[in-house]
PDB file of C-alpha atoms in Angstrom:
ATOM      1  CA  UNK A   1     104.413  -0.216 -55.996  1.00 49.00           C
ATOM      2  CA  UNK A   2     102.175   2.816 -55.380  1.00 58.00           C
ATOM      3  CA  UNK A   3     100.504   2.819 -51.956  1.00 74.00           C
ATOM      4  CA  UNK A   4      96.779   2.063 -52.203  1.00 83.00           C
ATOM      5  CA  UNK A   5      94.429   3.625 -49.684  1.00 87.00           C
ATOM      6  CA  UNK A   6      91.547   1.800 -48.037  1.00 89.00           C
ATOM      7  CA  UNK A   7      88.999   3.753 -50.081  1.00 91.00           C
ATOM      8  CA  UNK A   8      90.834   2.922 -53.297  1.00 91.00           C
ATOM      9  CA  UNK A   9      90.965  -0.748 -52.357  1.00 92.00           C
ATOM     10  CA  UNK A  10      87.216  -0.645 -51.749  1.00 93.00           C
ATOM     11  CA  UNK A  11      86.682   0.694 -55.258  1.00 93.00           C
ATOM     12  CA  UNK A  12      88.864  -2.029 -56.744  1.00 93.00           C
ATOM     13  CA  UNK A  13      87.067  -4.718 -54.741  1.00 94.00           C
ATOM     14  CA  UNK A  14      83.688  -3.501 -55.956  1.00 94.00           C
ATOM     15  CA  UNK A  15      84.996  -3.402 -59.515  1.00 94.00           C
ATOM     16  CA  UNK A  16      86.302  -6.979 -59.317  1.00 94.00           C
ATOM     17  CA  UNK A  17      83.073  -8.333 -57.859  1.00 95.00           C
ATOM     18  CA  UNK A  18      81.123  -6.399 -60.472  1.00 94.00           C
ATOM     19  CA  UNK A  19      83.183  -8.092 -63.169  1.00 94.00           C
ATOM     20  CA  UNK A  20      82.522 -11.549 -61.716  1.00 93.00           C
ATOM     21  CA  UNK A  21      78.841 -10.799 -61.163  1.00 93.00           C
ATOM     22  CA  UNK A  22      78.261  -9.757 -64.761  1.00 93.00           C
ATOM     23  CA  UNK A  23      80.093 -12.815 -66.036  1.00 93.00           C
ATOM     24  CA  UNK A  24      77.949 -15.136 -63.903  1.00 91.00           C
ATOM     25  CA  UNK A  25      74.698 -13.417 -64.828  1.00 89.00           C
ATOM     26  CA  UNK A  26      75.274 -13.617 -68.561  1.00 90.00           C
ATOM     27  CA  UNK A  27      76.375 -17.229 -68.829  1.00 85.00           C
ATOM     28  CA  UNK A  28      80.149 -17.543 -68.310  1.00 89.00           C
ATOM     29  CA  UNK A  29      81.521 -20.753 -66.851  1.00 90.00           C
ATOM     30  CA  UNK A  30      82.946 -20.622 -63.329  1.00 91.00           C
ATOM     31  CA  UNK A  31      86.606 -20.929 -64.343  1.00 92.00           C
ATOM     32  CA  UNK A  32      86.273 -17.830 -66.544  1.00 93.00           C
ATOM     33  CA  UNK A  33      84.515 -15.884 -63.779  1.00 94.00           C
ATOM     34  CA  UNK A  34      87.249 -16.606 -61.246  1.00 94.00           C
ATOM     35  CA  UNK A  35      90.113 -16.088 -63.702  1.00 94.00           C
ATOM     36  CA  UNK A  36      88.959 -12.702 -65.038  1.00 95.00           C
ATOM     37  CA  UNK A  37      88.020 -11.379 -61.584  1.00 94.00           C
ATOM     38  CA  UNK A  38      91.463 -12.257 -60.246  1.00 94.00           C
ATOM     39  CA  UNK A  39      93.290 -10.878 -63.272  1.00 94.00           C
ATOM     40  CA  UNK A  40      91.427  -7.586 -62.961  1.00 94.00           C
ATOM     41  CA  UNK A  41      92.340  -7.299 -59.277  1.00 93.00           C
ATOM     42  CA  UNK A  42      96.012  -8.006 -59.929  1.00 92.00           C
ATOM     43  CA  UNK A  43      96.069  -5.526 -62.814  1.00 91.00           C
ATOM     44  CA  UNK A  44      94.669  -2.819 -60.501  1.00 90.00           C
ATOM     45  CA  UNK A  45      97.374  -3.359 -57.884  1.00 88.00           C
ATOM     46  CA  UNK A  46      96.063  -6.002 -55.489  1.00 91.00           C
ATOM     47  CA  UNK A  47      98.581  -8.443 -54.049  1.00 91.00           C
ATOM     48  CA  UNK A  48      95.984 -11.226 -53.771  1.00 91.00           C
ATOM     49  CA  UNK A  49      92.434 -11.832 -54.969  1.00 93.00           C
ATOM     50  CA  UNK A  50      90.296 -14.751 -53.796  1.00 93.00           C
ATOM     51  CA  UNK A  51      86.945 -15.581 -55.385  1.00 92.00           C
ATOM     52  CA  UNK A  52      84.320 -18.081 -54.209  1.00 90.00           C
ATOM     53  CA  UNK A  53      81.212 -18.940 -56.238  1.00 90.00           C
ATOM     54  CA  UNK A  54      77.829 -20.354 -55.329  1.00 87.00           C
ATOM     55  CA  UNK A  55      74.891 -20.995 -57.642  1.00 84.00           C
ATOM     56  CA  UNK A  56      73.282 -17.636 -56.792  1.00 85.00           C
ATOM     57  CA  UNK A  57      76.094 -15.641 -55.140  1.00 89.00           C
ATOM     58  CA  UNK A  58      79.704 -14.567 -55.484  1.00 92.00           C
ATOM     59  CA  UNK A  59      82.128 -13.770 -52.655  1.00 93.00           C
ATOM     60  CA  UNK A  60      85.348 -11.911 -53.406  1.00 95.00           C
ATOM     61  CA  UNK A  61      88.273 -10.883 -51.209  1.00 95.00           C
ATOM     62  CA  UNK A  62      91.120  -8.528 -52.066  1.00 94.00           C
ATOM     63  CA  UNK A  63      94.343  -8.231 -50.065  1.00 93.00           C
ATOM     64  CA  UNK A  64      96.708  -5.272 -50.311  1.00 90.00           C
ATOM     65  CA  UNK A  65      99.385  -4.153 -47.828  1.00 85.00           C
ATOM     66  CA  UNK A  66      98.153  -6.891 -45.443  1.00 85.00           C
ATOM     67  CA  UNK A  67      94.689  -5.284 -45.502  1.00 90.00           C
ATOM     68  CA  UNK A  68      91.753  -7.518 -46.394  1.00 93.00           C
ATOM     69  CA  UNK A  69      88.362  -6.481 -47.825  1.00 93.00           C
ATOM     70  CA  UNK A  70      85.598  -9.016 -48.527  1.00 93.00           C
ATOM     71  CA  UNK A  71      82.293  -8.470 -50.296  1.00 93.00           C
ATOM     72  CA  UNK A  72      79.388 -10.716 -51.345  1.00 91.00           C
ATOM     73  CA  UNK A  73      76.818 -10.175 -54.080  1.00 91.00           C
ATOM     74  CA  UNK A  74      73.679 -12.060 -55.092  1.00 89.00           C
ATOM     75  CA  UNK A  75      73.325 -12.992 -58.743  1.00 85.00           C
ATOM     76  CA  UNK A  76      70.232 -12.630 -60.894  1.00 79.00           C
ATOM     77  CA  UNK A  77      69.891 -14.921 -63.886  1.00 74.00           C
ATOM     78  CA  UNK A  78      69.924 -13.053 -67.188  1.00 70.00           C
ATOM     79  CA  UNK A  79      69.735 -14.273 -70.756  1.00 76.00           C
ATOM     80  CA  UNK A  80      72.917 -15.609 -72.374  1.00 83.00           C
ATOM     81  CA  UNK A  81      74.924 -12.741 -73.885  1.00 87.00           C
ATOM     82  CA  UNK A  82      78.251 -13.866 -75.336  1.00 88.00           C
ATOM     83  CA  UNK A  83      78.902 -10.401 -76.780  1.00 90.00           C
ATOM     84  CA  UNK A  84      78.903  -8.960 -73.250  1.00 92.00           C
ATOM     85  CA  UNK A  85      81.276 -11.673 -72.029  1.00 92.00           C
ATOM     86  CA  UNK A  86      83.711 -10.822 -74.823  1.00 93.00           C
ATOM     87  CA  UNK A  87      83.531  -7.120 -73.955  1.00 95.00           C
ATOM     88  CA  UNK A  88      84.413  -7.848 -70.313  1.00 95.00           C
ATOM     89  CA  UNK A  89      87.362  -9.989 -71.351  1.00 94.00           C
ATOM     90  CA  UNK A  90      88.582  -7.163 -73.586  1.00 94.00           C
ATOM     91  CA  UNK A  91      88.334  -4.696 -70.676  1.00 94.00           C
ATOM     92  CA  UNK A  92      90.474  -6.960 -68.489  1.00 94.00           C
ATOM     93  CA  UNK A  93      93.018  -7.371 -71.290  1.00 93.00           C
ATOM     94  CA  UNK A  94      93.229  -3.599 -71.813  1.00 92.00           C
ATOM     95  CA  UNK A  95      93.629  -3.024 -68.064  1.00 91.00           C
ATOM     96  CA  UNK A  96      96.515  -5.490 -67.919  1.00 89.00           C
ATOM     97  CA  UNK A  97      98.155  -3.850 -70.945  1.00 87.00           C
ATOM     98  CA  UNK A  98      97.757  -0.387 -69.409  1.00 83.00           C
ATOM     99  CA  UNK A  99      99.396  -1.566 -66.190  1.00 74.00           C
ATOM    100  CA  UNK A 100     102.448  -2.709 -68.141  1.00 65.00           C
ATOM    101  CA  UNK A 101     102.627   0.782 -69.637  1.00 62.00           C
ATOM    102  CA  UNK A 102     103.012   2.264 -66.112  1.00 56.00           C
ATOM    103  CA  UNK A 103      99.660   4.002 -65.966  1.00 59.00           C
ATOM    104  CA  UNK A 104      98.797   5.674 -62.671  1.00 72.00           C
ATOM    105  CA  UNK A 105      96.841   3.226 -60.551  1.00 74.00           C
ATOM    106  CA  UNK A 106      94.016   5.673 -59.700  1.00 77.00           C
ATOM    107  CA  UNK A 107      93.691   6.723 -63.336  1.00 84.00           C
ATOM    108  CA  UNK A 108      93.616   3.088 -64.429  1.00 88.00           C
ATOM    109  CA  UNK A 109      90.838   2.320 -61.949  1.00 88.00           C
ATOM    110  CA  UNK A 110      88.810   5.268 -63.248  1.00 89.00           C
ATOM    111  CA  UNK A 111      89.258   4.146 -66.849  1.00 91.00           C
ATOM    112  CA  UNK A 112      88.233   0.587 -66.044  1.00 92.00           C
ATOM    113  CA  UNK A 113      85.169   1.769 -64.127  1.00 91.00           C
ATOM    114  CA  UNK A 114      84.091   3.905 -67.090  1.00 93.00           C
ATOM    115  CA  UNK A 115      84.591   0.925 -69.400  1.00 93.00           C
ATOM    116  CA  UNK A 116      82.220  -1.173 -67.279  1.00 93.00           C
ATOM    117  CA  UNK A 117      79.708   1.686 -67.163  1.00 92.00           C
ATOM    118  CA  UNK A 118      79.777   1.871 -70.963  1.00 92.00           C
ATOM    119  CA  UNK A 119      79.270  -1.848 -71.628  1.00 91.00           C
ATOM    120  CA  UNK A 120      77.021  -2.427 -74.609  1.00 88.00           C
ATOM    121  CA  UNK A 121      74.130  -4.505 -73.249  1.00 84.00           C
ATOM    122  CA  UNK A 122      71.999  -4.055 -76.351  1.00 83.00           C
ATOM    123  CA  UNK A 123      70.113  -7.137 -77.537  1.00 83.00           C
ATOM    124  CA  UNK A 124      68.359  -7.935 -80.779  1.00 87.00           C
ATOM    125  CA  UNK A 125      64.752  -6.699 -81.122  1.00 91.00           C
ATOM    126  CA  UNK A 126      62.084  -9.086 -79.862  1.00 91.00           C
ATOM    127  CA  UNK A 127      60.427  -9.429 -83.273  1.00 93.00           C
ATOM    128  CA  UNK A 128      63.740 -10.369 -84.895  1.00 94.00           C
ATOM    129  CA  UNK A 129      64.562 -12.960 -82.224  1.00 93.00           C
ATOM    130  CA  UNK A 130      61.073 -14.458 -82.565  1.00 93.00           C
ATOM    131  CA  UNK A 131      61.327 -14.731 -86.346  1.00 95.00           C
ATOM    132  CA  UNK A 132      64.740 -16.383 -86.308  1.00 95.00           C
ATOM    133  CA  UNK A 133      63.824 -18.798 -83.511  1.00 95.00           C
ATOM    134  CA  UNK A 134      60.700 -19.757 -85.438  1.00 94.00           C
ATOM    135  CA  UNK A 135      62.822 -20.201 -88.571  1.00 95.00           C
ATOM    136  CA  UNK A 136      65.292 -22.446 -86.728  1.00 94.00           C
ATOM    137  CA  UNK A 137      62.455 -24.646 -85.415  1.00 94.00           C
ATOM    138  CA  UNK A 138      60.945 -24.782 -88.907  1.00 94.00           C
ATOM    139  CA  UNK A 139      64.319 -25.716 -90.414  1.00 94.00           C
ATOM    140  CA  UNK A 140      64.658 -28.548 -87.900  1.00 93.00           C
ATOM    141  CA  UNK A 141      61.197 -29.809 -88.841  1.00 92.00           C
ATOM    142  CA  UNK A 142      62.029 -29.652 -92.543  1.00 91.00           C
ATOM    143  CA  UNK A 143      65.335 -31.479 -92.078  1.00 92.00           C
ATOM    144  CA  UNK A 144      63.454 -34.260 -90.277  1.00 88.00           C
ATOM    145  CA  UNK A 145      61.170 -34.815 -93.246  1.00 88.00           C
ATOM    146  CA  UNK A 146      58.300 -32.503 -92.411  1.00 85.00           C
ATOM    147  CA  UNK A 147      56.112 -31.320 -95.273  1.00 88.00           C
ATOM    148  CA  UNK A 148      55.647 -27.667 -96.170  1.00 91.00           C
ATOM    149  CA  UNK A 149      52.520 -27.385 -94.011  1.00 92.00           C
ATOM    150  CA  UNK A 150      54.299 -29.005 -91.048  1.00 92.00           C
ATOM    151  CA  UNK A 151      57.199 -26.585 -91.500  1.00 93.00           C
ATOM    152  CA  UNK A 152      54.822 -23.607 -91.603  1.00 93.00           C
ATOM    153  CA  UNK A 153      52.985 -24.646 -88.432  1.00 93.00           C
ATOM    154  CA  UNK A 154      56.315 -25.231 -86.657  1.00 94.00           C
ATOM    155  CA  UNK A 155      57.507 -21.769 -87.679  1.00 95.00           C
ATOM    156  CA  UNK A 156      54.389 -20.148 -86.187  1.00 95.00           C
ATOM    157  CA  UNK A 157      54.580 -22.259 -83.025  1.00 94.00           C
ATOM    158  CA  UNK A 158      58.266 -21.501 -82.422  1.00 94.00           C
ATOM    159  CA  UNK A 159      57.845 -17.783 -83.114  1.00 96.00           C
ATOM    160  CA  UNK A 160      54.808 -17.346 -80.844  1.00 96.00           C
ATOM    161  CA  UNK A 161      56.452 -19.427 -78.115  1.00 95.00           C
ATOM    162  CA  UNK A 162      59.574 -17.243 -78.210  1.00 95.00           C
ATOM    163  CA  UNK A 163      57.492 -14.068 -78.003  1.00 95.00           C
ATOM    164  CA  UNK A 164      55.756 -15.571 -74.967  1.00 95.00           C
ATOM    165  CA  UNK A 165      59.029 -16.546 -73.309  1.00 93.00           C
ATOM    166  CA  UNK A 166      60.532 -13.074 -73.790  1.00 92.00           C
ATOM    167  CA  UNK A 167      57.365 -11.397 -72.480  1.00 94.00           C
ATOM    168  CA  UNK A 168      57.256 -13.544 -69.332  1.00 93.00           C
ATOM    169  CA  UNK A 169      60.992 -13.102 -68.714  1.00 89.00           C
ATOM    170  CA  UNK A 170      60.686  -9.314 -68.980  1.00 89.00           C
ATOM    171  CA  UNK A 171      57.936  -9.397 -66.340  1.00 89.00           C
ATOM    172  CA  UNK A 172      60.139 -11.467 -63.995  1.00 85.00           C
ATOM    173  CA  UNK A 173      58.051 -14.638 -63.891  1.00 90.00           C
ATOM    174  CA  UNK A 174      59.574 -17.683 -62.235  1.00 90.00           C
ATOM    175  CA  UNK A 175      61.821 -19.353 -64.864  1.00 90.00           C
ATOM    176  CA  UNK A 176      60.113 -22.722 -64.408  1.00 93.00           C
ATOM    177  CA  UNK A 177      56.651 -21.204 -64.858  1.00 94.00           C
ATOM    178  CA  UNK A 178      57.972 -19.378 -67.921  1.00 94.00           C
ATOM    179  CA  UNK A 179      59.188 -22.644 -69.472  1.00 95.00           C
ATOM    180  CA  UNK A 180      55.932 -24.475 -68.651  1.00 96.00           C
ATOM    181  CA  UNK A 181      53.807 -21.775 -70.273  1.00 96.00           C
ATOM    182  CA  UNK A 182      56.125 -21.503 -73.283  1.00 96.00           C
ATOM    183  CA  UNK A 183      56.158 -25.273 -73.837  1.00 95.00           C
ATOM    184  CA  UNK A 184      52.380 -25.387 -73.439  1.00 95.00           C
ATOM    185  CA  UNK A 185      51.811 -22.718 -76.095  1.00 95.00           C
ATOM    186  CA  UNK A 186      54.379 -24.173 -78.514  1.00 94.00           C
ATOM    187  CA  UNK A 187      52.921 -27.668 -78.144  1.00 91.00           C
ATOM    188  CA  UNK A 188      49.360 -26.402 -78.380  1.00 92.00           C
ATOM    189  CA  UNK A 189      50.046 -24.749 -81.735  1.00 93.00           C
ATOM    190  CA  UNK A 190      52.217 -27.620 -82.979  1.00 90.00           C
ATOM    191  CA  UNK A 191      49.618 -30.205 -81.944  1.00 87.00           C
ATOM    192  CA  UNK A 192      46.990 -28.590 -84.160  1.00 87.00           C
ATOM    193  CA  UNK A 193      48.598 -30.701 -86.882  1.00 86.00           C
ATOM    194  CA  UNK A 194      47.104 -33.729 -85.070  1.00 82.00           C
ATOM    195  CA  UNK A 195      43.808 -32.066 -84.363  1.00 77.00           C
ATOM    196  CA  UNK A 196      43.176 -30.885 -87.940  1.00 81.00           C
ATOM    197  CA  UNK A 197      45.167 -33.655 -89.660  1.00 80.00           C
ATOM    198  CA  UNK A 198      47.698 -31.280 -91.222  1.00 83.00           C
ATOM    199  CA  UNK A 199      50.799 -32.463 -93.074  1.00 79.00           C
ATOM    200  CA  UNK A 200      52.536 -35.800 -93.329  1.00 79.00           C
ATOM    201  CA  UNK A 201      53.826 -36.298 -89.771  1.00 82.00           C
ATOM    202  CA  UNK A 202      52.369 -34.350 -86.847  1.00 82.00           C
ATOM    203  CA  UNK A 203      54.981 -35.757 -84.442  1.00 85.00           C
ATOM    204  CA  UNK A 204      57.636 -33.656 -86.176  1.00 89.00           C
ATOM    205  CA  UNK A 205      55.704 -30.426 -85.594  1.00 89.00           C
ATOM    206  CA  UNK A 206      55.236 -31.024 -81.871  1.00 88.00           C
ATOM    207  CA  UNK A 207      58.858 -32.080 -81.297  1.00 88.00           C
ATOM    208  CA  UNK A 208      60.327 -29.229 -83.349  1.00 91.00           C
ATOM    209  CA  UNK A 209      58.110 -26.519 -81.820  1.00 91.00           C
ATOM    210  CA  UNK A 210      59.776 -26.842 -78.401  1.00 91.00           C
ATOM    211  CA  UNK A 211      63.328 -26.861 -79.762  1.00 90.00           C
ATOM    212  CA  UNK A 212      63.888 -23.361 -78.340  1.00 90.00           C
ATOM    213  CA  UNK A 213      63.557 -24.739 -74.791  1.00 91.00           C
ATOM    214  CA  UNK A 214      66.532 -27.103 -75.001  1.00 88.00           C
ATOM    215  CA  UNK A 215      68.936 -25.751 -72.282  1.00 86.00           C
ATOM    216  CA  UNK A 216      72.136 -26.648 -74.120  1.00 84.00           C
ATOM    217  CA  UNK A 217      74.333 -23.716 -72.993  1.00 83.00           C
ATOM    218  CA  UNK A 218      73.626 -24.093 -69.220  1.00 85.00           C
ATOM    219  CA  UNK A 219      74.061 -27.860 -69.479  1.00 88.00           C
ATOM    220  CA  UNK A 220      77.466 -27.520 -71.153  1.00 89.00           C
ATOM    221  CA  UNK A 221      78.507 -24.994 -68.486  1.00 88.00           C
ATOM    222  CA  UNK A 222      77.442 -27.341 -65.690  1.00 90.00           C
ATOM    223  CA  UNK A 223      79.536 -30.204 -67.078  1.00 90.00           C
ATOM    224  CA  UNK A 224      82.481 -27.857 -67.631  1.00 90.00           C
ATOM    225  CA  UNK A 225      82.266 -26.580 -64.035  1.00 91.00           C
ATOM    226  CA  UNK A 226      82.222 -30.106 -62.598  1.00 91.00           C
ATOM    227  CA  UNK A 227      85.165 -31.234 -64.736  1.00 91.00           C
ATOM    228  CA  UNK A 228      87.208 -28.154 -63.743  1.00 90.00           C
ATOM    229  CA  UNK A 229      86.655 -28.650 -60.006  1.00 88.00           C
ATOM    230  CA  UNK A 230      83.733 -26.287 -59.350  1.00 90.00           C
ATOM    231  CA  UNK A 231      81.514 -29.150 -58.253  1.00 90.00           C
ATOM    232  CA  UNK A 232      79.027 -27.230 -56.092  1.00 88.00           C
ATOM    233  CA  UNK A 233      78.049 -24.664 -58.689  1.00 89.00           C
ATOM    234  CA  UNK A 234      78.247 -27.290 -61.449  1.00 89.00           C
ATOM    235  CA  UNK A 235      75.777 -29.545 -59.665  1.00 92.00           C
ATOM    236  CA  UNK A 236      73.546 -26.539 -58.947  1.00 88.00           C
ATOM    237  CA  UNK A 237      73.520 -25.553 -62.609  1.00 88.00           C
ATOM    238  CA  UNK A 238      72.859 -29.161 -63.651  1.00 91.00           C
ATOM    239  CA  UNK A 239      69.869 -29.452 -61.299  1.00 92.00           C
ATOM    240  CA  UNK A 240      68.543 -26.118 -62.574  1.00 90.00           C
ATOM    241  CA  UNK A 241      68.893 -27.395 -66.154  1.00 91.00           C
ATOM    242  CA  UNK A 242      67.099 -30.650 -65.381  1.00 92.00           C
ATOM    243  CA  UNK A 243      64.280 -28.720 -63.703  1.00 93.00           C
ATOM    244  CA  UNK A 244      63.925 -26.580 -66.836  1.00 92.00           C
ATOM    245  CA  UNK A 245      63.712 -29.763 -68.915  1.00 92.00           C
ATOM    246  CA  UNK A 246      61.101 -31.213 -66.557  1.00 94.00           C
ATOM    247  CA  UNK A 247      59.106 -27.980 -66.781  1.00 94.00           C
ATOM    248  CA  UNK A 248      59.143 -28.198 -70.574  1.00 93.00           C
ATOM    249  CA  UNK A 249      57.839 -31.770 -70.359  1.00 92.00           C
ATOM    250  CA  UNK A 250      55.017 -30.630 -68.069  1.00 94.00           C
ATOM    251  CA  UNK A 251      53.986 -27.930 -70.560  1.00 93.00           C
ATOM    252  CA  UNK A 252      54.018 -30.400 -73.469  1.00 91.00           C
ATOM    253  CA  UNK A 253      51.921 -32.957 -71.593  1.00 90.00           C
ATOM    254  CA  UNK A 254      49.406 -30.309 -70.545  1.00 91.00           C
ATOM    255  CA  UNK A 255      48.880 -29.291 -74.185  1.00 89.00           C
ATOM    256  CA  UNK A 256      48.487 -32.881 -75.390  1.00 85.00           C
ATOM    257  CA  UNK A 257      46.055 -33.707 -72.577  1.00 86.00           C
ATOM    258  CA  UNK A 258      44.011 -30.592 -73.307  1.00 87.00           C
ATOM    259  CA  UNK A 259      43.683 -31.601 -76.963  1.00 81.00           C
ATOM    260  CA  UNK A 260      43.100 -35.244 -75.942  1.00 79.00           C
ATOM    261  CA  UNK A 261      46.023 -36.493 -78.012  1.00 74.00           C
ATOM    262  CA  UNK A 262      47.246 -39.786 -76.598  1.00 66.00           C
ATOM    263  CA  UNK A 263      49.393 -41.242 -79.369  1.00 65.00           C
ATOM    264  CA  UNK A 264      52.222 -38.695 -79.708  1.00 58.00           C
ATOM    265  CA  UNK A 265      55.485 -40.404 -80.581  1.00 53.00           C
ATOM    266  CA  UNK A 266      53.911 -43.809 -81.239  1.00 43.00           C
TER     267      UNK A 266
END
């Protein structure tokens, strides 16, 4: 095996922790984060790679020629981006394939670094996301027996709420405050069906308007982490998910109290 210098090992360590960090930030489960980070390190010539995860941090150690380098990075929650997760997995696969083809280790590291620099982090336009989220909420209302007017109000409520959520997230508001405000606005618009006696069942409009706030992906990840042995981060993600749900409830109640609606759901 080609001798790896200390500087080169530093580069590989940073690349591995960068891989794990991106995976954590964009919604990958813990087992995938650890597996891909280790595979990347082995493909780049490390003899051992150890990875430890916390809810808001990742610690990674590489060992080569009995030399150990450890680094820690804080994570920042980003929106779920499955496309980015697939791109990272493809980079790791290509790096492993290139290693089997006897590529020079330094050249392989350079290629992998460029691949991470060129990751496509593009997301759909805000207006398009808002329209489709509103449409999904409206479809849910319609499937539950809502009339055309109920469906229309739900569409507007879901769309405006999603615009609000994206705006607050871009300005780095606390995620719980973001959910409270979003739920408040969605419920406020949806509850106008009570206030102005619109449609056949106002309960459907209020319930469907906040559909966008259901934290299904993080909740599934938390259960998956716990079942696969990553109990600490799994419990942390579960608590975070429950707090998001509680925040949504607070926003809904605030809207109903403001409009003096006391019979929702009864």
